[in-house]
PDB file of C-alpha atoms in Angstrom:
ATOM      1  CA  UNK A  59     117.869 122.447  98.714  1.00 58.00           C
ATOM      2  CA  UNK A  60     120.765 120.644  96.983  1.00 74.00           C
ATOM      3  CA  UNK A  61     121.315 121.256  92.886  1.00 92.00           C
ATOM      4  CA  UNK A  62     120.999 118.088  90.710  1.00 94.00           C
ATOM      5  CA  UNK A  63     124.820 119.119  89.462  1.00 92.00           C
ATOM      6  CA  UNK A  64     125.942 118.153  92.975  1.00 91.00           C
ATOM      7  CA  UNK A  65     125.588 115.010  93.025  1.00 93.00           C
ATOM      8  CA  UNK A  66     128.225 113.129  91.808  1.00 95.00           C
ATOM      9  CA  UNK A  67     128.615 108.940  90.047  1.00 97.00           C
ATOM     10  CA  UNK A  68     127.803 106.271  92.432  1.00 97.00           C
ATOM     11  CA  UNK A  69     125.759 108.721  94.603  1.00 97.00           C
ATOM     12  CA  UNK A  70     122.033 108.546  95.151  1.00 96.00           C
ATOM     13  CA  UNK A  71     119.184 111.139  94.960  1.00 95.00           C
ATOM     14  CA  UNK A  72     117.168 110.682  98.545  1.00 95.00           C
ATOM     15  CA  UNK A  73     115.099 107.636  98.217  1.00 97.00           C
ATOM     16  CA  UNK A  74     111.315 107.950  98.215  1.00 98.00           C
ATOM     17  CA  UNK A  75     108.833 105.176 100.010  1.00 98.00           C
ATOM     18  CA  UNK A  76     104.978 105.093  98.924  1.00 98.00           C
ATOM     19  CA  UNK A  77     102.560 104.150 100.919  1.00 98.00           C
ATOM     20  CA  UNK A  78     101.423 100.945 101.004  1.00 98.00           C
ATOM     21  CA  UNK A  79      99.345 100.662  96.881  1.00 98.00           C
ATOM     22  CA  UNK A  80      96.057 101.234  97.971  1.00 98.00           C
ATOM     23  CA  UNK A  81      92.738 100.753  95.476  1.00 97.00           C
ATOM     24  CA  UNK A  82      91.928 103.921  95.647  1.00 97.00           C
ATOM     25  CA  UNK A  83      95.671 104.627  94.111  1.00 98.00           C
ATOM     26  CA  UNK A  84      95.241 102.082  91.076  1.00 98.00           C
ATOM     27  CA  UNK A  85      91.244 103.529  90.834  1.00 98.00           C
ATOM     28  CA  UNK A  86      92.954 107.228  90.816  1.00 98.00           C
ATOM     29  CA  UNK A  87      95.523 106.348  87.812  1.00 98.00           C
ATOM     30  CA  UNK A  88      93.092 104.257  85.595  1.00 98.00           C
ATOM     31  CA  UNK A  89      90.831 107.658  85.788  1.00 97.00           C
ATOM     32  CA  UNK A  90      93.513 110.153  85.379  1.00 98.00           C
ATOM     33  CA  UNK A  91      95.028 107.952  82.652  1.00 97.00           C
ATOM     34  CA  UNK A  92      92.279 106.381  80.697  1.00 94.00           C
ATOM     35  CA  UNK A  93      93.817 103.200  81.198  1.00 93.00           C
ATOM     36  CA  UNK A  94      90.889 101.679  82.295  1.00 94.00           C
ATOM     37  CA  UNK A  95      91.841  97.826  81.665  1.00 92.00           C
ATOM     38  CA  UNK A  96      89.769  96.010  84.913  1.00 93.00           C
ATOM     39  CA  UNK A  97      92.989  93.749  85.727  1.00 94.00           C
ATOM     40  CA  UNK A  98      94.482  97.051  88.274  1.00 96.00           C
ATOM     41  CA  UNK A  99      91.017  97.831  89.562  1.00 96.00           C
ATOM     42  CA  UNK A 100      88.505  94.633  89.763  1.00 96.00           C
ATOM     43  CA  UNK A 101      89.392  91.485  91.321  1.00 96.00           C
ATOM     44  CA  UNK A 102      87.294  89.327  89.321  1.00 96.00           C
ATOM     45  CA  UNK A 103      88.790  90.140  86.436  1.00 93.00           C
ATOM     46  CA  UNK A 104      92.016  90.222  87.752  1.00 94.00           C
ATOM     47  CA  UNK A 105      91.571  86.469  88.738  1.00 94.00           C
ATOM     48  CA  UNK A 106      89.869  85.935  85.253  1.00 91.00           C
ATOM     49  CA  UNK A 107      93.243  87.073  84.070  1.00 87.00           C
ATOM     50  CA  UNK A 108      95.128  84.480  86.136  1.00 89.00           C
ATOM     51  CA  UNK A 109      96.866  86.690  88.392  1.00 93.00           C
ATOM     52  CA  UNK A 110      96.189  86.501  92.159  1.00 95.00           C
ATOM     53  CA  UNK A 111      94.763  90.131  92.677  1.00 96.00           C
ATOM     54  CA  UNK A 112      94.754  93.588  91.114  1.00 97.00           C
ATOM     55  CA  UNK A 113      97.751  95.307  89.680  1.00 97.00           C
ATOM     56  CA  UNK A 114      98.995  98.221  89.756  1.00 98.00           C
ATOM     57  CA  UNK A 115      99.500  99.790  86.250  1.00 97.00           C
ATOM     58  CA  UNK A 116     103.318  99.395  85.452  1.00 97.00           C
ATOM     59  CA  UNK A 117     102.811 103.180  83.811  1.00 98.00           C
ATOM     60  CA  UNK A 118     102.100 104.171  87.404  1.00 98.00           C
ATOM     61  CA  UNK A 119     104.768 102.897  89.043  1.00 98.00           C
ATOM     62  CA  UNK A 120     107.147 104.446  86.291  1.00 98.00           C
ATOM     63  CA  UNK A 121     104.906 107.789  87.215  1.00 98.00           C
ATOM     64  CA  UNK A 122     105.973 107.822  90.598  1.00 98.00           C
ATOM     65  CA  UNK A 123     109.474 106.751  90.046  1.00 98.00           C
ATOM     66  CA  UNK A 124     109.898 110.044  88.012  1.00 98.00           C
ATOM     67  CA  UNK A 125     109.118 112.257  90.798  1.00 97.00           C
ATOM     68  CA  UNK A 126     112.217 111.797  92.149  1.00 98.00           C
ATOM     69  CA  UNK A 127     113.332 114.540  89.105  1.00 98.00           C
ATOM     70  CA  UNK A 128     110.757 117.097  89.684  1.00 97.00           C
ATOM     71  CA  UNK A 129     112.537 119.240  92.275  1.00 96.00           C
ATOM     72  CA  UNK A 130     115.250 119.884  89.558  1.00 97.00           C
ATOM     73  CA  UNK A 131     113.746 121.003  86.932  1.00 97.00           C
ATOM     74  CA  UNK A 132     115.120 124.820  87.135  1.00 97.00           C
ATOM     75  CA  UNK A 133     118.185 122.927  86.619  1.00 97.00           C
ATOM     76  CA  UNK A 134     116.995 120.747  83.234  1.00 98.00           C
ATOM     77  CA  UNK A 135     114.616 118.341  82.536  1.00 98.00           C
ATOM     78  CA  UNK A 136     114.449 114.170  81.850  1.00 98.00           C
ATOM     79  CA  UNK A 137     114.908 114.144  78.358  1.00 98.00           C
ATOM     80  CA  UNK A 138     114.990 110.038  78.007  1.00 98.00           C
ATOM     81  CA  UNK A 139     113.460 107.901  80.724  1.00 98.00           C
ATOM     82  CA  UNK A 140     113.447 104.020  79.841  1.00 98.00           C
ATOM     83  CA  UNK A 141     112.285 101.193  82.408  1.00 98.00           C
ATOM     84  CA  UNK A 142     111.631  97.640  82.028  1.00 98.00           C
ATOM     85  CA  UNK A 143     108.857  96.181  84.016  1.00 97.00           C
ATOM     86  CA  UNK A 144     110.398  93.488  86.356  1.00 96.00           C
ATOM     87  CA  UNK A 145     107.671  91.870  88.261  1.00 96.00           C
ATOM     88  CA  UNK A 146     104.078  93.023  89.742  1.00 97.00           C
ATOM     89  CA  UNK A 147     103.035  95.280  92.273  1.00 98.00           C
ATOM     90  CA  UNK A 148     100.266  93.882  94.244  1.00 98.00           C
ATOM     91  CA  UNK A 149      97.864  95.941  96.664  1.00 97.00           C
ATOM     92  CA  UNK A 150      99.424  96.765 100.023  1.00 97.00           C
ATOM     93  CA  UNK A 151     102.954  96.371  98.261  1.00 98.00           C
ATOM     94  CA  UNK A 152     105.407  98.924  99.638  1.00 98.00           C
ATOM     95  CA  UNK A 153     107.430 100.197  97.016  1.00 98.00           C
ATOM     96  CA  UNK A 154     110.756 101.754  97.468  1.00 98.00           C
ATOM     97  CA  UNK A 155     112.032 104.654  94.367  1.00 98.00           C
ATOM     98  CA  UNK A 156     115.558 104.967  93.514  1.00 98.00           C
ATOM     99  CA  UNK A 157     118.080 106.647  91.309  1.00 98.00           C
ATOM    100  CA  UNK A 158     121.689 106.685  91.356  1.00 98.00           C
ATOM    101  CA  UNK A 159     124.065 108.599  89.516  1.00 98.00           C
ATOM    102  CA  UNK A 160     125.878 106.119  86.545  1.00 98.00           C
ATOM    103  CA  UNK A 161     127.429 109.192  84.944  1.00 98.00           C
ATOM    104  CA  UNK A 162     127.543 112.795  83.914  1.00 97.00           C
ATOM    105  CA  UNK A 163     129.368 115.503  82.140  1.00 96.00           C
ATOM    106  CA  UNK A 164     128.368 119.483  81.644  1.00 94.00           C
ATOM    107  CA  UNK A 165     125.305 118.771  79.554  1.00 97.00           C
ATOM    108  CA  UNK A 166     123.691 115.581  81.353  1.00 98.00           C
ATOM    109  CA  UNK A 167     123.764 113.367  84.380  1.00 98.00           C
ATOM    110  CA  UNK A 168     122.396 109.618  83.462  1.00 98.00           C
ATOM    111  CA  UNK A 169     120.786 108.013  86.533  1.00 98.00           C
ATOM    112  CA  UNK A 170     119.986 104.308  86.855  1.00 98.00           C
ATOM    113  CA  UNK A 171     116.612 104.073  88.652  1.00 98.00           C
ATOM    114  CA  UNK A 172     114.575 101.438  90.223  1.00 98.00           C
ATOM    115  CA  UNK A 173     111.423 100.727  91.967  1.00 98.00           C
ATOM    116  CA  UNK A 174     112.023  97.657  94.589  1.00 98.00           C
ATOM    117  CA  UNK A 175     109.249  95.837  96.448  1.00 98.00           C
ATOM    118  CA  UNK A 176     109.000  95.263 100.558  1.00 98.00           C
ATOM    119  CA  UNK A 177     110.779  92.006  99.531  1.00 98.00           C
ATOM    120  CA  UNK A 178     113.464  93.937  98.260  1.00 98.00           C
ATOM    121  CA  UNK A 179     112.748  92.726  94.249  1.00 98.00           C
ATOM    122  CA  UNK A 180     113.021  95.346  91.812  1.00 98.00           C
ATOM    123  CA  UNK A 181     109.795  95.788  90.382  1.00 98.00           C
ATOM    124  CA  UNK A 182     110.839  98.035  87.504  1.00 98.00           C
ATOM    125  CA  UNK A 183     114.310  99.315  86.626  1.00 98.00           C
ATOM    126  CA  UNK A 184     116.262 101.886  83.981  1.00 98.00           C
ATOM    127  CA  UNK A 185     118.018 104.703  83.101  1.00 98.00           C
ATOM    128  CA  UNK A 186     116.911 108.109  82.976  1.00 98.00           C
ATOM    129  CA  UNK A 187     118.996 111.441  81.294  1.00 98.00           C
ATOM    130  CA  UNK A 188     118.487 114.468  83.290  1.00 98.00           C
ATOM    131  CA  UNK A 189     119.606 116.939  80.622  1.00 98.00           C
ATOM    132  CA  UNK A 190     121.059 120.318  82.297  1.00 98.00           C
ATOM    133  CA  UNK A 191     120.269 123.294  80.825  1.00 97.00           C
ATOM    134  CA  UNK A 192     123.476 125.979  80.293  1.00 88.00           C
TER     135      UNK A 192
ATOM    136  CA  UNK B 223     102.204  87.528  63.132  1.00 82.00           C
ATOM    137  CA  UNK B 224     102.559  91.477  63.109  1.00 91.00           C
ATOM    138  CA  UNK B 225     105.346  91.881  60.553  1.00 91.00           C
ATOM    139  CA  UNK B 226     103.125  92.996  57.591  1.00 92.00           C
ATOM    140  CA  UNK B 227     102.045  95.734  60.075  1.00 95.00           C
ATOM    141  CA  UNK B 228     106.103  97.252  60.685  1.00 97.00           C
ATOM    142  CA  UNK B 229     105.778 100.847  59.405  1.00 97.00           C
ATOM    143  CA  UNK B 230     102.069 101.569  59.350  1.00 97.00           C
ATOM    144  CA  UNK B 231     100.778 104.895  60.975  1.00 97.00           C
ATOM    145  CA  UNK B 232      97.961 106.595  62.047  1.00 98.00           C
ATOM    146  CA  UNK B 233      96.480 110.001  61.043  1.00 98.00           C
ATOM    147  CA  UNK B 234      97.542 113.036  63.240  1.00 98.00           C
ATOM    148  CA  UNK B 235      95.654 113.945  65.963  1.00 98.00           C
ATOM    149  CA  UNK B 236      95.151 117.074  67.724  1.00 98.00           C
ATOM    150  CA  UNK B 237      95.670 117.348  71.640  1.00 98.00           C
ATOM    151  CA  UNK B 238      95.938 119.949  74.550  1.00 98.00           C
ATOM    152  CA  UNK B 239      98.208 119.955  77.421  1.00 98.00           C
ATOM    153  CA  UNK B 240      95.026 120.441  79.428  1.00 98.00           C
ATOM    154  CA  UNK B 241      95.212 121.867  82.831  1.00 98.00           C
ATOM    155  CA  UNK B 242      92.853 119.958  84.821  1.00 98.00           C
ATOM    156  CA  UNK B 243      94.206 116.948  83.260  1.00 98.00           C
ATOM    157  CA  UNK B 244      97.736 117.620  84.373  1.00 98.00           C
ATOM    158  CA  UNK B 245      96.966 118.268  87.768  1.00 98.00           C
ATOM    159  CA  UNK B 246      94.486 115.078  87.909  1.00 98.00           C
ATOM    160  CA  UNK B 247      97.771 112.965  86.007  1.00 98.00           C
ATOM    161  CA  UNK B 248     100.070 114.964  89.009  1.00 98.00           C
ATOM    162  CA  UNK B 249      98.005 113.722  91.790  1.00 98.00           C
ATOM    163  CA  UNK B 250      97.717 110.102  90.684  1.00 98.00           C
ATOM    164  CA  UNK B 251     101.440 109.354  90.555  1.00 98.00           C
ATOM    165  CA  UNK B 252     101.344 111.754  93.984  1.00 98.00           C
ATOM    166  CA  UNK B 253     103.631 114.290  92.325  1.00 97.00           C
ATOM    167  CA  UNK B 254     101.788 117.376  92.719  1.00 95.00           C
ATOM    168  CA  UNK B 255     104.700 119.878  92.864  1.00 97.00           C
ATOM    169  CA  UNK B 256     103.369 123.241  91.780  1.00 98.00           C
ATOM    170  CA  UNK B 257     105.552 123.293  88.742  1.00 98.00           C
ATOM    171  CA  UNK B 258     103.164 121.368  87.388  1.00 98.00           C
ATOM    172  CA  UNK B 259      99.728 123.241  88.270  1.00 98.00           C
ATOM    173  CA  UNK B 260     100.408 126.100  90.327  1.00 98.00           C
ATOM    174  CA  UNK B 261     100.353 129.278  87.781  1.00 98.00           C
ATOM    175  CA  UNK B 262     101.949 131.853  89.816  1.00 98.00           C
ATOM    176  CA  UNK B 263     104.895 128.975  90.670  1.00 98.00           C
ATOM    177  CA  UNK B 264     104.979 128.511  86.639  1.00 98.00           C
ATOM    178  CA  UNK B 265     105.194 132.140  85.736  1.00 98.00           C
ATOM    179  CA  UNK B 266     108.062 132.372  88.107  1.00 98.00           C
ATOM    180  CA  UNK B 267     109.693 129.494  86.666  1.00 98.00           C
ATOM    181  CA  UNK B 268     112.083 129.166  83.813  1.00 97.00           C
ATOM    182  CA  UNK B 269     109.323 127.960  81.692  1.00 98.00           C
ATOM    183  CA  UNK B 270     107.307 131.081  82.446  1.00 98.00           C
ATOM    184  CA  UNK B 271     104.161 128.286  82.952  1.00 98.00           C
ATOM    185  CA  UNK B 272     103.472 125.432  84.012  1.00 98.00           C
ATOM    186  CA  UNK B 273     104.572 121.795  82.407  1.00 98.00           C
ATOM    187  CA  UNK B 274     103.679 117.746  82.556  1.00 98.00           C
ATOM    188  CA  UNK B 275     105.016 115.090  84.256  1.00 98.00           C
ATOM    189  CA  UNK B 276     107.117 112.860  81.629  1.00 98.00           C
ATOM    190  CA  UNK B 277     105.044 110.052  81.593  1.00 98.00           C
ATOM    191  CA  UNK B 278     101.812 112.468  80.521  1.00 98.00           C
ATOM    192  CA  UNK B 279     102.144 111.385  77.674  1.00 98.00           C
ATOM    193  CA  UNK B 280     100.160 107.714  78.175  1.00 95.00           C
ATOM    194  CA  UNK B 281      96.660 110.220  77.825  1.00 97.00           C
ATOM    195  CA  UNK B 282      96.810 111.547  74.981  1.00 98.00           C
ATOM    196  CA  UNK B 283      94.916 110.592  71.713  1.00 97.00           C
ATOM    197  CA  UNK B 284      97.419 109.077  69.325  1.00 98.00           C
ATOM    198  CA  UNK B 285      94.441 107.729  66.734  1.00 97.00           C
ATOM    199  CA  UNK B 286      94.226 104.192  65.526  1.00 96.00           C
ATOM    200  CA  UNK B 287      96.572 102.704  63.658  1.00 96.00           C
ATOM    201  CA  UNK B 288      94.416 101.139  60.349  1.00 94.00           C
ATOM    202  CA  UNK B 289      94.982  97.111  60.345  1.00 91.00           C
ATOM    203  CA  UNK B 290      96.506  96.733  63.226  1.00 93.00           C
ATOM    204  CA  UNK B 291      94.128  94.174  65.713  1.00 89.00           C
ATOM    205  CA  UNK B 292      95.659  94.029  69.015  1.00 87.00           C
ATOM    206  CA  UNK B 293      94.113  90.967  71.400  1.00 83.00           C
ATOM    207  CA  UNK B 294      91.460  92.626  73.946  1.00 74.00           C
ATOM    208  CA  UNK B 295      93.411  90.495  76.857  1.00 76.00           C
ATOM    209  CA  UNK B 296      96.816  89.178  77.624  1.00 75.00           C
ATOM    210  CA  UNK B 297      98.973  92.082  76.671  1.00 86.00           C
ATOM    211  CA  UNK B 298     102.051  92.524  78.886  1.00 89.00           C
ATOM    212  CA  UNK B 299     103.600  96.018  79.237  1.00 93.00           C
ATOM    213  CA  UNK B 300     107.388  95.023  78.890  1.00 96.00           C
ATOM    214  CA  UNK B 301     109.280  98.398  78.478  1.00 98.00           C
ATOM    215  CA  UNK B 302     108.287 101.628  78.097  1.00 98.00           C
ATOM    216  CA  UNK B 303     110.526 104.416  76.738  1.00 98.00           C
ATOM    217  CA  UNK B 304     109.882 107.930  76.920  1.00 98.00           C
ATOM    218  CA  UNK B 305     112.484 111.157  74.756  1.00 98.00           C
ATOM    219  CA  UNK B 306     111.653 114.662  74.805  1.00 98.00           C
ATOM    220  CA  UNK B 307     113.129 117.746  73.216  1.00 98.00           C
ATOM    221  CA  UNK B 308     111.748 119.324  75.814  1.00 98.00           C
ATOM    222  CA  UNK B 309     108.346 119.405  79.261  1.00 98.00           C
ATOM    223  CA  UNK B 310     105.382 119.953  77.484  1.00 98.00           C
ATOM    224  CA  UNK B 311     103.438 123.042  78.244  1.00 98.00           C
ATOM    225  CA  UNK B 312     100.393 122.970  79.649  1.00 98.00           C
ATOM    226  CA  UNK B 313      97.852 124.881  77.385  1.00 98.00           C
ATOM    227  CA  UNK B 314      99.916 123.592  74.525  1.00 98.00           C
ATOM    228  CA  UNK B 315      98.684 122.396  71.140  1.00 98.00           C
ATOM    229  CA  UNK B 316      99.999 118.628  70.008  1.00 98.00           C
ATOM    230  CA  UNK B 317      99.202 116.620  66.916  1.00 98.00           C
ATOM    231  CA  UNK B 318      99.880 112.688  67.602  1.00 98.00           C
ATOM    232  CA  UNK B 319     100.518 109.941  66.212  1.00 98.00           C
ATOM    233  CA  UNK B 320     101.524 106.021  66.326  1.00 98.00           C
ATOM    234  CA  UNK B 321     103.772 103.795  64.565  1.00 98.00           C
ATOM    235  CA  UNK B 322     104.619 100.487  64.431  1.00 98.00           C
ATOM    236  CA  UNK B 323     108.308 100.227  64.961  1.00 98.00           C
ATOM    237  CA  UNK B 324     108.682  96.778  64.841  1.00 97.00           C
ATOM    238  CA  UNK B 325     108.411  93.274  65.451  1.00 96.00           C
ATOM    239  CA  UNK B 326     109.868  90.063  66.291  1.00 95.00           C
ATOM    240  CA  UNK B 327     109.677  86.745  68.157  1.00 94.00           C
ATOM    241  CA  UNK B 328     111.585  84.928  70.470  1.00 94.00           C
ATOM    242  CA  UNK B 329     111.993  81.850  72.234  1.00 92.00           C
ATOM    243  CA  UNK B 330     111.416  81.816  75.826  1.00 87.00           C
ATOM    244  CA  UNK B 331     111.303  79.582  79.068  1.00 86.00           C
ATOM    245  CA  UNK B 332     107.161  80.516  78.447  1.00 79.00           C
ATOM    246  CA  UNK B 333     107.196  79.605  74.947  1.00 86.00           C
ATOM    247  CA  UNK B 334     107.448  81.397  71.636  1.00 89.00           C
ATOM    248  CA  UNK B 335     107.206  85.298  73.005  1.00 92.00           C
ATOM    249  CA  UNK B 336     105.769  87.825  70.550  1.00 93.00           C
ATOM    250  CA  UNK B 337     107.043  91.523  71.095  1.00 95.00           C
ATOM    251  CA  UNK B 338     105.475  94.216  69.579  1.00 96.00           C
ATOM    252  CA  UNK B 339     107.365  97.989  69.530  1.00 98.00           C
ATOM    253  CA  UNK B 340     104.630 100.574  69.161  1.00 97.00           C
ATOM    254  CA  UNK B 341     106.008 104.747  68.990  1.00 98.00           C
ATOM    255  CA  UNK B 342     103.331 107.284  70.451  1.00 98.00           C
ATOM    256  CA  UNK B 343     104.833 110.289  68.857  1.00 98.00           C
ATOM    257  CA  UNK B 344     103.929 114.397  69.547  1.00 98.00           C
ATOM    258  CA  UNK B 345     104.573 117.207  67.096  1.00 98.00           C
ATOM    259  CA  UNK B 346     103.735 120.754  67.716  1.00 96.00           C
ATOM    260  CA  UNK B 347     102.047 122.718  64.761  1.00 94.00           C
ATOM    261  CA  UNK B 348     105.178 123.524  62.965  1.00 96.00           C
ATOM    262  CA  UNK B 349     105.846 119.554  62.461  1.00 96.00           C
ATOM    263  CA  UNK B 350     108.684 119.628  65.405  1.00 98.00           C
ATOM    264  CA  UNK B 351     108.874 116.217  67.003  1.00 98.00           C
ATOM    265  CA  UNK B 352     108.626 117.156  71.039  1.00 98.00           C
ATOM    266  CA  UNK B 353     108.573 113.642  72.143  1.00 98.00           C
ATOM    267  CA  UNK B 354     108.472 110.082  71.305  1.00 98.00           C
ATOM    268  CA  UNK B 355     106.680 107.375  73.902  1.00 98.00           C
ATOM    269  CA  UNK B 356     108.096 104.076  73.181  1.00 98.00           C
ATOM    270  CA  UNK B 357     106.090 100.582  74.612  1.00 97.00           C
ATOM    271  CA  UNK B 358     106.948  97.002  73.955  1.00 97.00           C
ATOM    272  CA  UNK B 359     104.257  95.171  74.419  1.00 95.00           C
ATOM    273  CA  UNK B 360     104.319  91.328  74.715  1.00 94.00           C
ATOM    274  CA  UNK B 361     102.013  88.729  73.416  1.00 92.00           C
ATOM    275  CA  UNK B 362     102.617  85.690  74.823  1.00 86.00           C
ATOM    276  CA  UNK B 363     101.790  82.312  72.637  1.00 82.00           C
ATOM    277  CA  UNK B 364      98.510  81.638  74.383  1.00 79.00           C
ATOM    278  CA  UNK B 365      97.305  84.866  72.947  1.00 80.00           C
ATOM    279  CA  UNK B 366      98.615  84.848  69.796  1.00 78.00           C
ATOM    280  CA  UNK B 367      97.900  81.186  68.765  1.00 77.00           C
ATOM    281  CA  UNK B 368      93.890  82.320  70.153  1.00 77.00           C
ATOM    282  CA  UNK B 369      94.170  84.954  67.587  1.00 75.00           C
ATOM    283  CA  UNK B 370      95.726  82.820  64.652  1.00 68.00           C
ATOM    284  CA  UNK B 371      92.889  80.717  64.246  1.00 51.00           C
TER     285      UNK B 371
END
């Protein structure tokens, strides 16, 4: 496997593709969260709400976009990870994760990262600092 | 409507990195590396055990923040900002906390937006901040004009 240090501005970590957002996902997050708010898991109330089905949870999108990290972290760890939610993810919504290398020196590598829909929208983007450890 | 509340805090509270909760929190986002609940794979790690994803954070207890009345509905998640001094541990003792950082208004194409900056903070025992867990949260003017009256 490549080191994080490799990789160098302007190139990108190997893009990850979810499954299509199943229930069961949004049902798995509210339980392992405690975000339990009915808009991500009950279409009623989802409607009630105005939207035109369940959610996901922007907080689990913005979990799954931070995997992309996890095979590093012998190397360092994400010491700030910011994102802006965009626009929704609906069920069946295939969602794309991405991170690209902005800029680095001997102690961090910043990454812009993004989440983009089967429509090719960006459903959530930042910035994340991978700090490296010595 | 929330700029009386800029400043207030709530009491510490006590949390564990627990272990079953990590791995549940792991296989939700579908992360479940083994850095993360596989003890042998931690004790071989740098770490010498295992650690959280970075957005763990969002379960923990932070307490409630006296005076501050949030509407039930119609909150939108608009950022979310996470800084660490370091993965948390899992087994790990953390006393939490939240602040209001601040708010303000602005004018938008949906009317007069409301956006409220709330910091879920984590200290170990010694008083060491470890992280910080940042959300904006926006009320839009349907919501708040509901809750003026």
């Amino acid at each position: 496997m490549t080191t994080i240090r490799e990789w160098q501005v302007g190139q990108s970590l190997p893009e990850v593709t979810l499954p299509p957002v199943s229930r069961l996902d949004l049902i798995k997050y509210a339980g392992a969260s405690g975000d339990y708010n009915p808009i991500h898991t009950i279409d009623d109330e989802a409607k009630k709400a105005g939207l035109p089905g369940i959610i996901a949870h922007g907080m689990w999108t913005m979990g799954n976009l931070a995997k992309l990290f996890t095979p590093y972290y012998e190397e360092g760890f994400v010491q700030d990870y910011f994102v802006r939610f965009q626009s929704m993810v609906f069920l069946n919504d295939v969602v794309t994760l991405k991170a690209t290398v902005k800029e680095k020196d001997d102690k961090a590598i910043r990454f812009m990262v993004a989440a983009v829909n089967q429509h090719g929208k960006e459903v959530i983007k930042g910035e994340a600092v991978f700090s490296l450890y010595e | 409507m929330y700029q009386n509340d800029i400043g207030k805090q709530s009491a510490k509270v006590k949390n564990v990195v627990e272990r079953g909760a990590v791995k549940k929190f792991a296989e939700a986002i579908g992360d479940l590396n083994p850095i993360y609940w596989d003890e042998e794979t931690g004790k071989r790690s740098r770490y010498g055990r295992n650690i959280a994803p970075p957005t763990f954070p969002r379960v923990f207890d932070y307490g409630v923040i006296e005076g501050l009345k949030l509407p039930a509905k119609g909150l939108i998640h608009g950022e979310q900002r996470f800084h660490y001094k370091r993965p948390l541990f899992v087994g790990e003792e953390l006393y939490c906390y939240a602040e209001v950082k601040d708010y303000y208004e602005k004018q938008s194409s949906m009317g007069q937006l409301g956006f409220l900056v709330i910091a879920n903070n984590g200290e170990d025992a010694d008083g060491n901040l470890l992280f910080t867990s940042t959300s904006t949260i926006i009320i839009n003017e349907a919501v708040r004009k509901a809750m003026s009256v």
